[in-house]
GROMACS .gro file of C-alpha atoms in nm:
model
  496
    1MET     CA    1   0.085  -3.447  -2.207
    2ASP     CA    2  -0.127  -3.659  -1.973
    3ALA     CA    3  -0.112  -3.674  -1.594
    4ASN     CA    4   0.147  -3.951  -1.590
    5GLU     CA    5   0.385  -3.768  -1.820
    6PHE     CA    6   0.324  -3.447  -1.626
    7ARG     CA    7   0.437  -3.626  -1.308
    8LYS     CA    8   0.756  -3.734  -1.483
    9ARG     CA    9   0.830  -3.400  -1.647
   10GLY     CA   10   0.727  -3.205  -1.340
   11LYS     CA   11   0.977  -3.392  -1.127
   12GLU     CA   12   1.243  -3.331  -1.390
   13MET     CA   13   1.163  -2.960  -1.392
   14VAL     CA   14   1.180  -2.941  -1.012
   15ASP     CA   15   1.523  -3.107  -1.030
   16PHE     CA   16   1.627  -2.860  -1.300
   17ILE     CA   17   1.516  -2.565  -1.083
   18ALA     CA   18   1.691  -2.702  -0.775
   19ASP     CA   19   2.010  -2.760  -0.976
   20TYR     CA   20   1.991  -2.406  -1.110
   21TYR     CA   21   1.969  -2.257  -0.762
   22GLU     CA   22   2.253  -2.472  -0.637
   23ASN     CA   23   2.478  -2.360  -0.921
   24VAL     CA   24   2.364  -2.009  -1.016
   25ASP     CA   25   2.640  -1.841  -0.814
   26LYS     CA   26   2.897  -2.011  -1.038
   27MET     CA   27   2.763  -1.825  -1.341
   28PRO     CA   28   2.836  -1.461  -1.428
   29PRO     CA   29   2.533  -1.277  -1.293
   30MET     CA   30   2.495  -1.050  -1.598
   31SER     CA   31   2.418  -1.174  -1.946
   32THR     CA   32   2.665  -1.066  -2.213
   33VAL     CA   33   2.466  -1.147  -2.528
   34GLN     CA   34   2.408  -0.883  -2.794
   35PRO     CA   35   2.064  -0.751  -2.898
   36GLY     CA   36   1.897  -0.981  -3.147
   37TYR     CA   37   2.096  -1.288  -3.044
   38LEU     CA   38   1.787  -1.503  -2.988
   39TYR     CA   39   1.611  -1.415  -3.313
   40SER     CA   40   1.898  -1.566  -3.510
   41LEU     CA   41   1.878  -1.889  -3.306
   42MET     CA   42   1.501  -1.942  -3.326
   43PRO     CA   43   1.273  -2.057  -3.608
   44HIS     CA   44   1.070  -1.767  -3.740
   45GLU     CA   45   0.739  -1.951  -3.718
   46ALA     CA   46   0.574  -2.167  -3.452
   47PRO     CA   47   0.614  -2.544  -3.507
   48GLU     CA   48   0.342  -2.717  -3.704
   49GLU     CA   49   0.387  -3.045  -3.519
   50PRO     CA   50   0.437  -3.106  -3.145
   51GLU     CA   51   0.793  -3.101  -3.017
   52SER     CA   52   0.936  -3.303  -2.731
   53PHE     CA   53   0.998  -3.186  -2.377
   54GLU     CA   54   1.363  -3.288  -2.423
   55ASP     CA   55   1.400  -3.053  -2.720
   56ILE     CA   56   1.244  -2.765  -2.530
   57GLN     CA   57   1.461  -2.831  -2.224
   58ARG     CA   58   1.771  -2.841  -2.443
   59ASP     CA   59   1.681  -2.504  -2.590
   60ILE     CA   60   1.636  -2.356  -2.244
   61GLU     CA   61   1.988  -2.460  -2.156
   62THR     CA   62   2.157  -2.364  -2.486
   63LYS     CA   63   1.954  -2.067  -2.610
   64ILE     CA   64   1.762  -1.913  -2.321
   65MET     CA   65   2.014  -1.950  -2.039
   66PRO     CA   66   2.290  -1.745  -2.212
   67GLY     CA   67   2.048  -1.453  -2.239
   68MET     CA   68   1.947  -1.453  -1.873
   69THR     CA   69   2.070  -1.201  -1.622
   70HIS     CA   70   2.060  -1.403  -1.302
   71TRP     CA   71   1.859  -1.196  -1.056
   72GLN     CA   72   1.862  -1.490  -0.812
   73SER     CA   73   2.240  -1.507  -0.800
   74SER     CA   74   2.382  -1.419  -0.462
   75ASN     CA   75   2.629  -1.204  -0.655
   76PHE     CA   76   2.355  -0.991  -0.810
   77PHE     CA   77   2.353  -0.648  -0.645
   78GLY     CA   78   2.176  -0.451  -0.916
   79TRP     CA   79   1.872  -0.223  -0.882
   80TYR     CA   80   1.676  -0.366  -0.587
   81PRO     CA   81   1.643  -0.739  -0.509
   82SER     CA   82   1.379  -0.956  -0.672
   83ASN     CA   83   1.347  -1.220  -0.403
   84SER     CA   84   1.238  -1.574  -0.473
   85SER     CA   85   1.201  -1.872  -0.245
   86PHE     CA   86   1.103  -2.234  -0.274
   87PRO     CA   87   0.790  -2.187  -0.058
   88ALA     CA   88   0.674  -1.909  -0.291
   89MET     CA   89   0.737  -2.132  -0.592
   90LEU     CA   90   0.523  -2.405  -0.436
   91GLY     CA   91   0.248  -2.151  -0.382
   92ASP     CA   92   0.274  -2.043  -0.746
   93MET     CA   93   0.250  -2.406  -0.853
   94ALA     CA   94  -0.073  -2.443  -0.658
   95SER     CA   95  -0.203  -2.121  -0.814
   96SER     CA   96  -0.123  -2.255  -1.161
   97MET     CA   97  -0.302  -2.575  -1.072
   98PHE     CA   98  -0.627  -2.393  -0.992
   99ASN     CA   99  -0.576  -2.142  -1.276
  100ILE     CA  100  -0.870  -1.926  -1.174
  101VAL     CA  101  -0.972  -1.586  -1.308
  102GLY     CA  102  -1.059  -1.442  -0.969
  103PHE     CA  103  -1.240  -1.121  -1.046
  104ASN     CA  104  -1.505  -1.162  -0.775
  105TRP     CA  105  -1.598  -1.375  -0.476
  106ILE     CA  106  -1.813  -1.618  -0.675
  107CYS     CA  107  -1.520  -1.706  -0.904
  108SER     CA  108  -1.350  -1.881  -0.613
  109PRO     CA  109  -1.451  -1.786  -0.260
  110ALA     CA  110  -1.126  -1.921  -0.117
  111ALA     CA  111  -0.916  -1.697  -0.343
  112THR     CA  112  -1.097  -1.382  -0.233
  113GLU     CA  113  -1.111  -1.470   0.134
  114LEU     CA  114  -0.750  -1.588   0.156
  115GLU     CA  115  -0.636  -1.259   0.006
  116THR     CA  116  -0.841  -1.067   0.263
  117VAL     CA  117  -0.697  -1.274   0.546
  118VAL     CA  118  -0.336  -1.274   0.424
  119MET     CA  119  -0.333  -0.900   0.357
  120ASP     CA  120  -0.455  -0.839   0.711
  121TRP     CA  121  -0.184  -1.077   0.836
  122LEU     CA  122   0.080  -0.888   0.642
  123GLY     CA  123  -0.051  -0.548   0.747
  124LYS     CA  124  -0.027  -0.647   1.112
  125LEU     CA  125   0.317  -0.800   1.056
  126ILE     CA  126   0.458  -0.466   0.935
  127GLY     CA  127   0.276  -0.267   1.202
  128LEU     CA  128   0.013  -0.093   0.991
  129ASP     CA  129  -0.257   0.099   1.171
  130SER     CA  130  -0.591  -0.078   1.221
  131ARG     CA  131  -0.746   0.167   0.971
  132PHE     CA  132  -0.587  -0.040   0.694
  133MET     CA  133  -0.732  -0.373   0.805
  134ALA     CA  134  -1.023  -0.529   0.614
  135ILE     CA  135  -1.164  -0.702   0.921
  136LYS     CA  136  -1.195  -0.534   1.260
  137GLU     CA  137  -1.100  -0.705   1.583
  138ASP     CA  138  -1.468  -0.783   1.644
  139GLY     CA  139  -1.487  -0.972   1.313
  140THR     CA  140  -1.690  -0.711   1.126
  141GLU     CA  141  -1.588  -0.537   0.806
  142GLY     CA  142  -1.366  -0.230   0.827
  143ASP     CA  143  -1.352   0.064   0.588
  144GLY     CA  144  -1.004  -0.021   0.467
  145GLY     CA  145  -0.824  -0.330   0.348
  146GLY     CA  146  -0.546  -0.470   0.136
  147VAL     CA  147  -0.527  -0.600  -0.219
  148ILE     CA  148  -0.245  -0.763  -0.413
  149GLN     CA  149  -0.149  -0.567  -0.724
  150GLY     CA  150   0.097  -0.679  -0.987
  151THR     CA  151   0.345  -0.396  -0.928
  152ALA     CA  152   0.386  -0.069  -0.740
  153SER     CA  153   0.324   0.107  -1.072
  154GLU     CA  154  -0.026  -0.041  -1.083
  155ALA     CA  155  -0.078   0.062  -0.723
  156HIS     CA  156   0.018   0.420  -0.811
  157ILE     CA  157  -0.239   0.433  -1.089
  158VAL     CA  158  -0.533   0.299  -0.890
  159VAL     CA  159  -0.472   0.522  -0.586
  160MET     CA  160  -0.437   0.828  -0.806
  161ILE     CA  161  -0.769   0.744  -0.967
  162ALA     CA  162  -0.921   0.711  -0.621
  163ALA     CA  163  -0.762   1.041  -0.517
  164ARG     CA  164  -0.907   1.216  -0.819
  165GLU     CA  165  -1.254   1.086  -0.736
  166MET     CA  166  -1.217   1.189  -0.372
  167THR     CA  167  -1.126   1.544  -0.473
  168LEU     CA  168  -1.403   1.574  -0.731
  169ASP     CA  169  -1.656   1.443  -0.478
  170ARG     CA  170  -1.538   1.706  -0.229
  171LEU     CA  171  -1.575   1.982  -0.488
  172LYS     CA  172  -1.926   1.864  -0.568
  173THR     CA  173  -2.015   1.851  -0.199
  174ASN     CA  174  -1.899   2.212  -0.175
  175GLY     CA  175  -2.139   2.315  -0.448
  176MET     CA  176  -1.963   2.250  -0.780
  177SER     CA  177  -2.186   2.097  -1.050
  178ASP     CA  178  -2.106   1.764  -1.209
  179ASN     CA  179  -2.034   1.936  -1.538
  180ASP     CA  180  -1.797   2.190  -1.383
  181ALA     CA  181  -1.624   1.912  -1.190
  182ASP     CA  182  -1.552   1.732  -1.516
  183LEU     CA  183  -1.416   2.053  -1.665
  184VAL     CA  184  -1.159   2.108  -1.388
  185ARG     CA  185  -0.994   1.766  -1.412
  186HIS     CA  186  -0.708   1.914  -1.614
  187LYS     CA  187  -0.636   2.150  -1.323
  188LEU     CA  188  -0.565   1.869  -1.078
  189VAL     CA  189  -0.203   1.856  -0.963
  190ALA     CA  190  -0.010   1.562  -0.817
  191TYR     CA  191   0.308   1.622  -0.616
  192PHE     CA  192   0.625   1.415  -0.628
  193SER     CA  193   0.987   1.475  -0.539
  194ASP     CA  194   1.272   1.451  -0.786
  195GLN     CA  195   1.350   1.116  -0.621
  196THR     CA  196   1.001   0.963  -0.657
  197HIS     CA  197   0.991   0.648  -0.868
  198SER     CA  198   0.901   0.696  -1.234
  199ALA     CA  199   0.578   0.507  -1.162
  200GLY     CA  200   0.433   0.831  -1.027
  201GLN     CA  201   0.488   1.021  -1.351
  202LYS     CA  202   0.353   0.730  -1.554
  203ALA     CA  203   0.038   0.716  -1.341
  204ALA     CA  204  -0.012   1.091  -1.387
  205ASN     CA  205   0.029   1.053  -1.763
  206ILE     CA  206  -0.237   0.783  -1.767
  207ILE     CA  207  -0.500   0.965  -1.563
  208GLY     CA  208  -0.429   1.300  -1.730
  209CYS     CA  209  -0.340   1.523  -1.435
  210GLN     CA  210  -0.063   1.778  -1.397
  211VAL     CA  211   0.257   1.693  -1.212
  212ARG     CA  212   0.471   1.907  -0.989
  213THR     CA  213   0.818   1.767  -0.927
  214ILE     CA  214   0.969   1.916  -0.612
  215LYS     CA  215   1.342   1.933  -0.546
  216SER     CA  216   1.444   1.712  -0.256
  217ASP     CA  217   1.669   1.837   0.024
  218ALA     CA  218   2.037   1.764   0.081
  219ASN     CA  219   1.947   1.414   0.203
  220PHE     CA  220   1.732   1.351  -0.107
  221CYS     CA  221   1.408   1.376   0.096
  222LEU     CA  222   1.084   1.555   0.019
  223THR     CA  223   1.015   1.807   0.296
  224LYS     CA  224   0.706   1.969   0.439
  225ARG     CA  225   0.829   2.320   0.360
  226ALA     CA  226   0.906   2.244  -0.004
  227LEU     CA  227   0.566   2.081  -0.052
  228GLN     CA  228   0.386   2.375   0.108
  229ALA     CA  229   0.565   2.622  -0.119
  230ALA     CA  230   0.478   2.427  -0.433
  231ILE     CA  231   0.111   2.399  -0.334
  232LEU     CA  232   0.086   2.769  -0.253
  233LYS     CA  233   0.225   2.858  -0.594
  234ASP     CA  234  -0.013   2.624  -0.775
  235LYS     CA  235  -0.320   2.739  -0.583
  236SER     CA  236  -0.239   3.100  -0.666
  237ALA     CA  237  -0.237   2.997  -1.034
  238GLY     CA  238  -0.586   2.851  -1.003
  239LEU     CA  239  -0.479   2.486  -0.994
  240ILE     CA  240  -0.621   2.217  -0.766
  241PRO     CA  241  -0.377   2.009  -0.556
  242PHE     CA  242  -0.519   1.660  -0.502
  243PHE     CA  243  -0.243   1.400  -0.445
  244VAL     CA  244   0.101   1.367  -0.293
  245CYS     CA  245   0.335   1.068  -0.288
  246ALA     CA  246   0.581   1.029  -0.003
  247THR     CA  247   0.848   0.762  -0.032
  248PHE     CA  248   0.979   0.529   0.237
  249GLY     CA  249   1.305   0.417   0.078
  250THR     CA  250   1.365   0.590  -0.256
  251THR     CA  251   1.513   0.406  -0.552
  252ASN     CA  252   1.830   0.612  -0.583
  253THR     CA  253   1.938   0.629  -0.218
  254ALA     CA  254   1.671   0.458   0.000
  255ALA     CA  255   1.590   0.800   0.148
  256ILE     CA  256   1.284   0.848   0.367
  257ASP     CA  257   1.069   1.152   0.303
  258ASP     CA  258   0.934   1.372   0.585
  259LEU     CA  259   0.629   1.151   0.636
  260CYS     CA  260   0.483   1.338   0.932
  261GLY     CA  261   0.537   1.680   0.777
  262ILE     CA  262   0.389   1.570   0.445
  263ALA     CA  263   0.091   1.421   0.632
  264ASP     CA  264   0.037   1.761   0.798
  265VAL     CA  265   0.018   1.926   0.458
  266ALA     CA  266  -0.204   1.653   0.315
  267ASP     CA  267  -0.448   1.699   0.605
  268SER     CA  268  -0.466   2.077   0.574
  269GLU     CA  269  -0.488   2.079   0.194
  270HIS     CA  270  -0.724   1.781   0.155
  271LEU     CA  271  -0.470   1.580  -0.045
  272TRP     CA  272  -0.467   1.204  -0.083
  273LEU     CA  273  -0.142   1.088   0.077
  274HIS     CA  274   0.008   0.776  -0.077
  275ILE     CA  275   0.323   0.620   0.068
  276ASP     CA  276   0.539   0.426  -0.173
  277ALA     CA  277   0.750   0.181   0.025
  278ALA     CA  278   0.802  -0.062  -0.263
  279TYR     CA  279   1.149  -0.165  -0.146
  280ALA     CA  280   1.195  -0.065   0.216
  281GLY     CA  281   0.845  -0.149   0.339
  282ALA     CA  282   0.960  -0.506   0.396
  283ALA     CA  283   1.194  -0.379   0.668
  284LEU     CA  284   0.890  -0.285   0.879
  285VAL     CA  285   0.853  -0.650   0.977
  286CYS     CA  286   1.138  -0.561   1.214
  287PRO     CA  287   1.010  -0.337   1.496
  288GLU     CA  288   1.337  -0.143   1.513
  289PHE     CA  289   1.263   0.019   1.175
  290ARG     CA  290   0.910   0.134   1.256
  291PRO     CA  291   1.011   0.462   1.422
  292LEU     CA  292   1.145   0.564   1.080
  293ALA     CA  293   0.795   0.524   0.937
  294ARG     CA  294   0.604   0.748   1.175
  295GLY     CA  295   0.334   0.917   0.972
  296ILE     CA  296   0.221   0.621   0.764
  297GLU     CA  297  -0.075   0.576   1.000
  298ARG     CA  298  -0.210   0.905   0.859
  299ALA     CA  299  -0.185   0.803   0.492
  300HIS     CA  300  -0.475   0.720   0.265
  301SER     CA  301  -0.279   0.436   0.104
  302PHE     CA  302   0.041   0.240   0.159
  303ASN     CA  303   0.222   0.005  -0.078
  304PHE     CA  304   0.522  -0.226  -0.067
  305ASN     CA  305   0.644  -0.516  -0.278
  306PRO     CA  306   0.694  -0.853  -0.106
  307HIS     CA  307   0.843  -0.957  -0.441
  308LYS     CA  308   1.138  -0.728  -0.378
  309TRP     CA  309   1.273  -0.807  -0.033
  310MET     CA  310   1.028  -1.046   0.131
  311LEU     CA  311   1.096  -1.383  -0.028
  312THR     CA  312   0.785  -1.384  -0.251
  313ASN     CA  313   0.831  -1.447  -0.622
  314PHE     CA  314   0.727  -1.176  -0.866
  315ASP     CA  315   0.457  -1.051  -0.899
  316CYS     CA  316   0.319  -0.954  -0.558
  317SER     CA  317   0.268  -0.588  -0.469
  318ALA     CA  318   0.077  -0.526  -0.147
  319LEU     CA  319  -0.149  -0.219  -0.141
  320TRP     CA  320  -0.363  -0.103   0.149
  321VAL     CA  321  -0.619   0.175   0.162
  322ALA     CA  322  -0.759   0.324   0.481
  323ASP     CA  323  -1.100   0.370   0.318
  324SER     CA  324  -1.190   0.176   0.005
  325THR     CA  325  -1.494   0.392  -0.078
  326HIS     CA  326  -1.334   0.612  -0.343
  327LEU     CA  327  -1.120   0.331  -0.486
  328VAL     CA  328  -1.414   0.096  -0.535
  329GLY     CA  329  -1.642   0.378  -0.645
  330ALA     CA  330  -1.399   0.489  -0.914
  331LEU     CA  331  -1.323   0.143  -1.053
  332SER     CA  332  -1.660  -0.034  -1.024
  333ILE     CA  333  -1.838  -0.118  -1.347
  334GLU     CA  334  -2.139  -0.348  -1.329
  335ARG     CA  335  -2.240  -0.589  -1.604
  336GLU     CA  336  -2.503  -0.863  -1.615
  337TYR     CA  337  -2.229  -1.124  -1.664
  338LEU     CA  338  -2.057  -1.013  -1.341
  339PRO     CA  339  -2.304  -1.137  -1.079
  340LYS     CA  340  -2.288  -1.015  -0.722
  341VAL     CA  341  -2.359  -1.218  -0.411
  342LYS     CA  342  -2.698  -1.125  -0.271
  343GLY     CA  343  -2.703  -1.005   0.086
  344ALA     CA  344  -2.431  -0.842   0.291
  345SER     CA  345  -2.116  -1.023   0.390
  346ASP     CA  346  -1.795  -0.889   0.533
  347PHE     CA  347  -1.582  -1.127   0.330
  348VAL     CA  348  -1.744  -1.078  -0.011
  349LYS     CA  349  -1.503  -0.847  -0.192
  350ASP     CA  350  -1.493  -0.803  -0.566
  351TYR     CA  351  -1.124  -0.733  -0.603
  352ARG     CA  352  -1.173  -0.650  -0.971
  353ASN     CA  353  -1.297  -0.316  -0.834
  354TRP     CA  354  -0.966  -0.262  -0.652
  355GLN     CA  355  -0.743  -0.292  -0.960
  356LEU     CA  356  -0.713  -0.210  -1.330
  357PRO     CA  357  -0.763  -0.553  -1.491
  358LEU     CA  358  -1.078  -0.759  -1.459
  359GLY     CA  359  -0.909  -1.097  -1.409
  360ARG     CA  360  -0.652  -1.176  -1.144
  361ARG     CA  361  -0.431  -1.466  -1.042
  362PHE     CA  362  -0.449  -1.643  -0.708
  363ARG     CA  363  -0.139  -1.458  -0.585
  364ALA     CA  364  -0.235  -1.478  -0.220
  365LEU     CA  365  -0.131  -1.844  -0.218
  366LYS     CA  366   0.241  -1.780  -0.256
  367LEU     CA  367   0.234  -1.506   0.007
  368TRP     CA  368   0.047  -1.743   0.238
  369PHE     CA  369   0.310  -2.014   0.179
  370VAL     CA  370   0.594  -1.770   0.255
  371MET     CA  371   0.441  -1.633   0.572
  372ARG     CA  372   0.363  -1.979   0.705
  373MET     CA  373   0.684  -2.160   0.606
  374TYR     CA  374   0.922  -1.884   0.716
  375GLY     CA  375   0.718  -1.741   1.000
  376ALA     CA  376   0.760  -1.384   1.118
  377SER     CA  377   1.090  -1.475   1.282
  378GLY     CA  378   1.235  -1.614   0.961
  379ILE     CA  379   1.131  -1.308   0.759
  380ARG     CA  380   1.283  -1.075   1.018
  381ALA     CA  381   1.609  -1.272   1.014
  382HIS     CA  382   1.614  -1.244   0.634
  383ILE     CA  383   1.587  -0.863   0.650
  384ARG     CA  384   1.830  -0.816   0.936
  385LYS     CA  385   2.110  -1.017   0.779
  386HIS     CA  386   2.107  -0.793   0.471
  387VAL     CA  387   2.107  -0.473   0.674
  388GLU     CA  388   2.399  -0.609   0.876
  389GLN     CA  389   2.590  -0.692   0.557
  390ALA     CA  390   2.522  -0.346   0.413
  391LYS     CA  391   2.649  -0.180   0.730
  392TRP     CA  392   2.960  -0.398   0.714
  393LEU     CA  393   3.021  -0.298   0.351
  394GLU     CA  394   2.981   0.069   0.441
  395THR     CA  395   3.239   0.035   0.719
  396GLN     CA  396   3.486  -0.143   0.491
  397LEU     CA  397   3.452   0.118   0.216
  398VAL     CA  398   3.510   0.402   0.461
  399GLU     CA  399   3.810   0.228   0.618
  400ASP     CA  400   3.961   0.174   0.273
  401GLY     CA  401   3.993   0.552   0.244
  402ARG     CA  402   3.927   0.583  -0.130
  403PHE     CA  403   3.548   0.598  -0.117
  404GLU     CA  404   3.286   0.850  -0.016
  405ILE     CA  405   2.947   0.733   0.113
  406MET     CA  406   2.682   0.938  -0.067
  407ALA     CA  407   2.375   0.863   0.145
  408PRO     CA  408   2.300   0.716   0.487
  409VAL     CA  409   2.301   0.335   0.490
  410VAL     CA  410   1.972   0.243   0.658
  411PHE     CA  411   1.856  -0.072   0.481
  412GLY     CA  412   2.043  -0.291   0.230
  413LEU     CA  413   2.154  -0.020  -0.014
  414VAL     CA  414   2.504   0.131  -0.011
  415VAL     CA  415   2.558   0.435  -0.235
  416PHE     CA  416   2.919   0.547  -0.279
  417ARG     CA  417   3.176   0.684  -0.521
  418VAL     CA  418   3.550   0.715  -0.558
  419LYS     CA  419   3.661   1.034  -0.387
  420ALA     CA  420   3.710   1.331  -0.616
  421SER     CA  421   4.046   1.406  -0.453
  422LEU     CA  422   4.186   1.082  -0.597
  423VAL     CA  423   4.095   1.182  -0.952
  424ALA     CA  424   4.083   1.556  -1.002
  425GLU     CA  425   3.931   1.769  -0.728
  426ASP     CA  426   3.814   2.044  -0.963
  427ASP     CA  427   3.729   1.834  -1.267
  428HIS     CA  428   3.370   1.722  -1.220
  429ASP     CA  429   3.358   1.544  -1.555
  430ALA     CA  430   3.674   1.347  -1.485
  431VAL     CA  431   3.541   1.231  -1.147
  432ASN     CA  432   3.214   1.121  -1.304
  433LYS     CA  433   3.395   0.944  -1.585
  434THR     CA  434   3.608   0.754  -1.334
  435ASN     CA  435   3.308   0.635  -1.136
  436ALA     CA  436   3.115   0.540  -1.449
  437GLU     CA  437   3.417   0.347  -1.567
  438LEU     CA  438   3.434   0.171  -1.231
  439VAL     CA  439   3.076   0.046  -1.273
  440LYS     CA  440   3.161  -0.085  -1.618
  441ARG     CA  441   3.484  -0.246  -1.502
  442ILE     CA  442   3.311  -0.424  -1.213
  443ASN     CA  443   3.041  -0.564  -1.439
  444ASP     CA  444   3.285  -0.659  -1.713
  445ASP     CA  445   3.481  -0.854  -1.452
  446GLY     CA  446   3.183  -1.090  -1.437
  447ARG     CA  447   3.197  -1.200  -1.076
  448VAL     CA  448   2.933  -0.959  -0.943
  449PHE     CA  449   2.676  -0.723  -1.091
  450LEU     CA  450   2.569  -0.378  -0.974
  451VAL     CA  451   2.436  -0.058  -1.127
  452GLY     CA  452   2.532   0.304  -1.104
  453THR     CA  453   2.318   0.614  -1.070
  454LYS     CA  454   2.341   0.991  -1.079
  455LEU     CA  455   2.274   1.207  -0.775
  456ARG     CA  456   2.223   1.564  -0.898
  457GLY     CA  457   2.476   1.510  -1.171
  458VAL     CA  458   2.720   1.310  -0.958
  459ASP     CA  459   2.796   0.955  -1.073
  460ALA     CA  460   2.779   0.696  -0.797
  461LEU     CA  461   2.761   0.321  -0.746
  462ARG     CA  462   2.467   0.164  -0.563
  463PRO     CA  463   2.501  -0.206  -0.478
  464ALA     CA  464   2.180  -0.337  -0.320
  465ILE     CA  465   2.227  -0.630  -0.083
  466GLY     CA  466   1.918  -0.849  -0.056
  467SER     CA  467   1.955  -1.185  -0.229
  468SER     CA  468   1.739  -1.458  -0.079
  469ARG     CA  469   2.041  -1.686  -0.059
  470GLY     CA  470   2.316  -1.431  -0.012
  471THR     CA  471   2.572  -1.474   0.266
  472PRO     CA  472   2.848  -1.254   0.408
  473ASP     CA  473   3.086  -1.431   0.170
  474ASN     CA  474   2.902  -1.279  -0.127
  475THR     CA  475   2.932  -0.931   0.023
  476LYS     CA  476   3.303  -0.996   0.084
  477LEU     CA  477   3.339  -1.093  -0.281
  478LEU     CA  478   3.161  -0.772  -0.381
  479LEU     CA  479   3.405  -0.569  -0.171
  480GLN     CA  480   3.701  -0.756  -0.317
  481VAL     CA  481   3.590  -0.686  -0.673
  482ILE     CA  482   3.521  -0.320  -0.595
  483LYS     CA  483   3.868  -0.276  -0.446
  484GLU     CA  484   4.049  -0.458  -0.725
  485CYS     CA  485   3.868  -0.272  -1.001
  486THR     CA  486   3.916   0.062  -0.824
  487THR     CA  487   4.290   0.000  -0.803
  488ASN     CA  488   4.300  -0.072  -1.176
  489VAL     CA  489   4.089   0.225  -1.276
  490LEU     CA  490   4.284   0.471  -1.061
  491SER     CA  491   4.613   0.327  -1.182
  492GLU     CA  492   4.513   0.380  -1.542
  493HIS     CA  493   4.393   0.732  -1.464
  494SER     CA  494   4.724   0.826  -1.304
  495LYS     CA  495   4.909   0.726  -1.622
  496GLN     CA  496   4.699   0.954  -1.841
   0.00000   0.00000   0.00000
């Protein structure tokens, strides 16, 4: 394919993408294929000779499309949103054009410096404390800064590595030998709640520390008192607390942990405090949500995913640290083929030392495109419309009388279930079965897609409103389907 054919095919692909977005709401949002469907449709070896663009495009439409769950449908309410936007796509196209492997400043100075600039932009946009900025107001380098990771799971791993190094350095400063410090690594304990994302457990498995999972309170929040009790018990057993994750918007219910209380404990116990705001952090672009996040200014690290709810195509996970010393110290490995710029410069960052992989894409471009083409006002409007729609859905479900709201509706997530009194007040299993059946019935209907969850053994539904293109009409359709399917499920139950 030469440049002329690329122009032709590129324009065709742009048209194909635009057509898809104009028509995706007409398709069932969830794929209904069976496992192994694609293997039976594909050759079992790569082609020996080149194949045409037309043949590939035809296969996308006839073989790939049936197996796609349409996350960009306005009728997709599953998990949390995976926002996309045309500006972000254009940024990704430019990134693919350059196709750099940006592991240090020399690889492409613009890639490194744009990331530094854009992460400071974004940090200021969500109201982060100046500790997290790479460049101070006077133009000199700060101790902190932001870096784009692939996912919040990667962010968890790198900050836990940094936390481990911070704790071991403290022990050595207090007189422990290097050898003894290595021997106590297995005694390090990380603290999570029973609502923390699974990324925390995975990170702990990778770095080889112990994990203490703490029961959340009645509102599914991690509290200061519960954390203190767990730490006291572990210290009495000779273990070494070193890390705690507080969540701003949990996966199950969008709950907000006791950030200030947890920060108090982290300060007194010398823990690294990481705040996982993967979903709800985007809401902080709106000043009215910032009071809910008091305490994040005291954290060692903060992470949220613009690729969830801030119009930026996957993957783009924004991580900030207040002091990069331990992060860079833990992840830096020097080799003769990885040259460093001689002399000091505030903008020369080797982001390979802020992440797990060596190479990295030019992801800052798509974030830059989004922030410039939407502006802060456009991003705020995007967030506010979804919160408004979620509040409306909550009101409608309550007014219907058949549903129980299971958690406060703060952002775009609504967690509810059919009331036990409508099924069998004293039959827990029957109530759970009814709500699980309702999830299945809604998804089998094919007009919308959502997922269910369990809250301490209680089945519930959790539609997440946040589609880039979603309108109130889509939320009205969601409500209509919920009501119709609930009527059918309860009718069938009454006949049993």
